[in-house]
C-alpha positions as a Python dict, from the first residue, in 0.01 Angstrom:
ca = {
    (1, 'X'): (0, 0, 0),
    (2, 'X'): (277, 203, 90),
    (3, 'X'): (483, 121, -221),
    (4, 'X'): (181, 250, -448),
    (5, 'X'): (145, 578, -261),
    (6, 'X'): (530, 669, -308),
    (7, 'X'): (499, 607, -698),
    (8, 'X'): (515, 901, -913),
    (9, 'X'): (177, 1107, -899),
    (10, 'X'): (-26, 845, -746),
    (11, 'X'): (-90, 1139, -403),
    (12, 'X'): (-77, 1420, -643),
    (13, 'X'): (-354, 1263, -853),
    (14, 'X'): (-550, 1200, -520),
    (15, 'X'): (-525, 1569, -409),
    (16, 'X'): (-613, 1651, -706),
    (17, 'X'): (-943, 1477, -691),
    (18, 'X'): (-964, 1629, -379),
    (19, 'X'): (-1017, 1984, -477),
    (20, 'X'): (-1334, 1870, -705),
    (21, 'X'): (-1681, 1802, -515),
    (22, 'X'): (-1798, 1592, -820),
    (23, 'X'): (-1668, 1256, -988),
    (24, 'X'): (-1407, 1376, -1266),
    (25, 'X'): (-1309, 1173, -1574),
    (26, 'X'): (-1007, 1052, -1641),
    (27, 'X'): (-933, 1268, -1916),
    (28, 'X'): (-970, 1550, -1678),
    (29, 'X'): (-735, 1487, -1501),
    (30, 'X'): (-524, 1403, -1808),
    (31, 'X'): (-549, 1760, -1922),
    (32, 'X'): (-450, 1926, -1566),
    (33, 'X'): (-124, 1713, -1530),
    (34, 'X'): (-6, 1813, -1871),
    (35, 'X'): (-97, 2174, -1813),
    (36, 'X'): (82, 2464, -1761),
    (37, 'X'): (-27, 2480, -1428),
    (38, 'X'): (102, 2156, -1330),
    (39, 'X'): (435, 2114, -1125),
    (40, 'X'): (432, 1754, -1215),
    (41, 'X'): (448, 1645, -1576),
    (42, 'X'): (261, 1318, -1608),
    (43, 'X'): (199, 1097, -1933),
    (44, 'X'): (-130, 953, -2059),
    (45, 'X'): (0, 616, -1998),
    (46, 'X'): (164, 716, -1612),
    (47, 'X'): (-201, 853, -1528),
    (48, 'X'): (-417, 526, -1636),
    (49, 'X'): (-195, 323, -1488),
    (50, 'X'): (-203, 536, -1115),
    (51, 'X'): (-629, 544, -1161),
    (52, 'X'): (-608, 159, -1214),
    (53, 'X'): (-391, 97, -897),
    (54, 'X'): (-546, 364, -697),
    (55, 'X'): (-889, 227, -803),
    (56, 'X'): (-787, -131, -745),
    (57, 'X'): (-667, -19, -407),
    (58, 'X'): (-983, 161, -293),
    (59, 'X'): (-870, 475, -277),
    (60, 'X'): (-1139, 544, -599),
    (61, 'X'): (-1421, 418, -710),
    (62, 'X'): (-1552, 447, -1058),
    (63, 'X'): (-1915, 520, -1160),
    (64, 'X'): (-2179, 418, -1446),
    (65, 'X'): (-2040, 707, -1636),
    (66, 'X'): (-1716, 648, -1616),
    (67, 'X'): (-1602, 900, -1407),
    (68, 'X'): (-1397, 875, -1098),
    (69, 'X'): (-1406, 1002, -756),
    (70, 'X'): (-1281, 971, -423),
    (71, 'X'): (-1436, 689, -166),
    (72, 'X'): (-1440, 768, 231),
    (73, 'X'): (-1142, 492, 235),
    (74, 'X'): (-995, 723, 30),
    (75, 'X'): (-1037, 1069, 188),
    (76, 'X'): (-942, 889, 503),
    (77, 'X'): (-572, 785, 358),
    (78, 'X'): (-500, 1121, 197),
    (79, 'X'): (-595, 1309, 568),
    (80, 'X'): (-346, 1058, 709),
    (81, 'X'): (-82, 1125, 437),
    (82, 'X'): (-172, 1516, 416),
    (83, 'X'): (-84, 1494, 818),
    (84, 'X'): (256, 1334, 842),
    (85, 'X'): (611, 1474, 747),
    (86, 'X'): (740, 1370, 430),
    (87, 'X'): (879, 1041, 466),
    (88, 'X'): (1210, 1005, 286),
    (89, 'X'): (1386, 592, 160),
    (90, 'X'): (1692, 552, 284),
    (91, 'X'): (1854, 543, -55),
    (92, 'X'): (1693, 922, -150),
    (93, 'X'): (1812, 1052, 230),
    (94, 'X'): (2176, 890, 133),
    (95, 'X'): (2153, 1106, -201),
    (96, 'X'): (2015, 1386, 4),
    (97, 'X'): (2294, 1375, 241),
    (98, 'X'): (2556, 1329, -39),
    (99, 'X'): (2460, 1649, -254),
    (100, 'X'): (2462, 1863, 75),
    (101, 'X'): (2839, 1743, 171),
    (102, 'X'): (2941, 1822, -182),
    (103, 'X'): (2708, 2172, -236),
    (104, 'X'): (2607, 2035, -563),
    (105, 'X'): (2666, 1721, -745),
    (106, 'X'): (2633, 1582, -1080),
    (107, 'X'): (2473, 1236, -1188),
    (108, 'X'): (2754, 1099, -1317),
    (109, 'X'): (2930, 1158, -964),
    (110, 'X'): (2666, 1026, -759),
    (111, 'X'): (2661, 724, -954),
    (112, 'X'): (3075, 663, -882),
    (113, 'X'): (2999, 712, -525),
    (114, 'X'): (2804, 380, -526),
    (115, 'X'): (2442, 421, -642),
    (116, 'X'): (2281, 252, -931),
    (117, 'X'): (2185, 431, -1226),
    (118, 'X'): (1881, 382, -1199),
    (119, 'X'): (1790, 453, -799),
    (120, 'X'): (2001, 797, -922),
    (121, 'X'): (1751, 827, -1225),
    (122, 'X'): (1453, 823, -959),
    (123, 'X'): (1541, 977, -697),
    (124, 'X'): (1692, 1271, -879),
    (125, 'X'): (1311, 1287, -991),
    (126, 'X'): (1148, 1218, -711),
    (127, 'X'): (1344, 1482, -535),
    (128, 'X'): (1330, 1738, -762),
    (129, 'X'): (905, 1699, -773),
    (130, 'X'): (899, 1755, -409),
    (131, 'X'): (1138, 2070, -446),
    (132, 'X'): (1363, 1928, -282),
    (133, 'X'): (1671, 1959, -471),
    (134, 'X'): (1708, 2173, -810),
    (135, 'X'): (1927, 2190, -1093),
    (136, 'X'): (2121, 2389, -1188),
    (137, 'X'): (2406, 2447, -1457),
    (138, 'X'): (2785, 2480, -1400),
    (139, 'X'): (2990, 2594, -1702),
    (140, 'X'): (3246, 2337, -1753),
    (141, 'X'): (3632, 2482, -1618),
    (142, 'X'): (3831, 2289, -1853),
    (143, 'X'): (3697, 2230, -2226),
    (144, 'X'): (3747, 1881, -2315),
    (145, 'X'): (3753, 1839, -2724),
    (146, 'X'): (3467, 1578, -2694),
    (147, 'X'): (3224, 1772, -2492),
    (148, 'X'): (3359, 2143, -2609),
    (149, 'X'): (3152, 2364, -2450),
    (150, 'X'): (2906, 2130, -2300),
    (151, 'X'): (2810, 2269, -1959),
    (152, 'X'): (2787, 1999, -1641),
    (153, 'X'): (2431, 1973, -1482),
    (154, 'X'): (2452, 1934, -1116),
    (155, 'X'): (2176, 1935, -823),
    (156, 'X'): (2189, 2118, -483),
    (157, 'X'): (1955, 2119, -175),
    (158, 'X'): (1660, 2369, -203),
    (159, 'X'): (1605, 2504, 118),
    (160, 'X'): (1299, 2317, 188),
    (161, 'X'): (1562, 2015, 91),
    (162, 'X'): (1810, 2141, 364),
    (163, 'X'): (1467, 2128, 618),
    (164, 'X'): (1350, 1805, 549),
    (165, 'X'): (1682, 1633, 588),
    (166, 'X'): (1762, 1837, 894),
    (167, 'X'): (1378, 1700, 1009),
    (168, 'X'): (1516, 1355, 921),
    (169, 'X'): (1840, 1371, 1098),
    (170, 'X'): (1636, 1439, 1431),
    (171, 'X'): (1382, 1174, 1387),
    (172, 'X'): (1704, 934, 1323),
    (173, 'X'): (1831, 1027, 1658),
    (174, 'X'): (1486, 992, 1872),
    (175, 'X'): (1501, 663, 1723),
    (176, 'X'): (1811, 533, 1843),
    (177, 'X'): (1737, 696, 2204),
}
């Protein structure tokens, strides 16, 4: 249950529903995740695929005209999720802790330091769509002849980053007391 709340949009999609009083299609909510006013850029395919789980889950319920809404079960779960901290994995808090050490790092370093490509790949995501960390873009010091010019993207704590891991830190230490 856990697992299908921490994939990509799955809460996001539910807070959306949220906000509406009435059941919603799905191509509704198609249209706001690939708006302008979205934060979070989700596919056609990514959103189905969250509605199916979150339906088959209970968290939604579909009607005779296809639309979906929220059930109680549902409302419930998003109260309890709207009222805790964010919860980080271990391996995101590692890459957390990581980037603030080095004030910026690139994903080519992270993944020499140990970390597969592809828990880099998502977490760098999944970070970055809770504003945690941001990019930004360092002009490369020396010019090599195969990337000439090519400027290094790195990532560095937000500030909100910087809080949550400090928040993390002290709920690591009431732990172990």
């Amino acid at each position: 249950m856990i697992d299908l709340l921490a994939a990509r949009g799955s809460i996001e999609i539910l807070l959306f529903m949220n906000t509406r009083d009435e059941p919603i299609s799905i191509l509704e909510i198609n249209t706001f995740f690939q708006s302008e006013g979205s934060q979070l850029k989700l596919t056609s395919a990514t959103i189905y695929r969250r509605v199916k789980e979150l339906q088959l889950a209970g968290f939604i319920e579909k009607n005779k005209a296809n639309k979906v809404f929220l059930t109680k079960y549902g409302k419930e779960k998003l109260k309890d999720i709207q009222g805790k901290e964010i919860r980080l994995k271990r391996s995101r808090r590692k890459i957390l802790n990581v980037i603030q050490e080095q004030e910026g790092i690139s994903v080519y370093e992270l993944q020499q330091r140990g970390f597969s490509p592809t828990t880099v790949k998502q977490s760098i995501e999944d970070l970055e769509d809770l504003n945690l960390i941001k990019q930004y873009i360092e002009e490369a010091l020396q010019i090599l002849p195969k990337k000439a010019g090519r400027p290094k993207k790195r990532h560095q704590l937000t500030k909100k980053g910087l809080k949550v891991l400090k928040k993390q830190e002290e709920l690591e230490e009431e732990l172990k007391k």
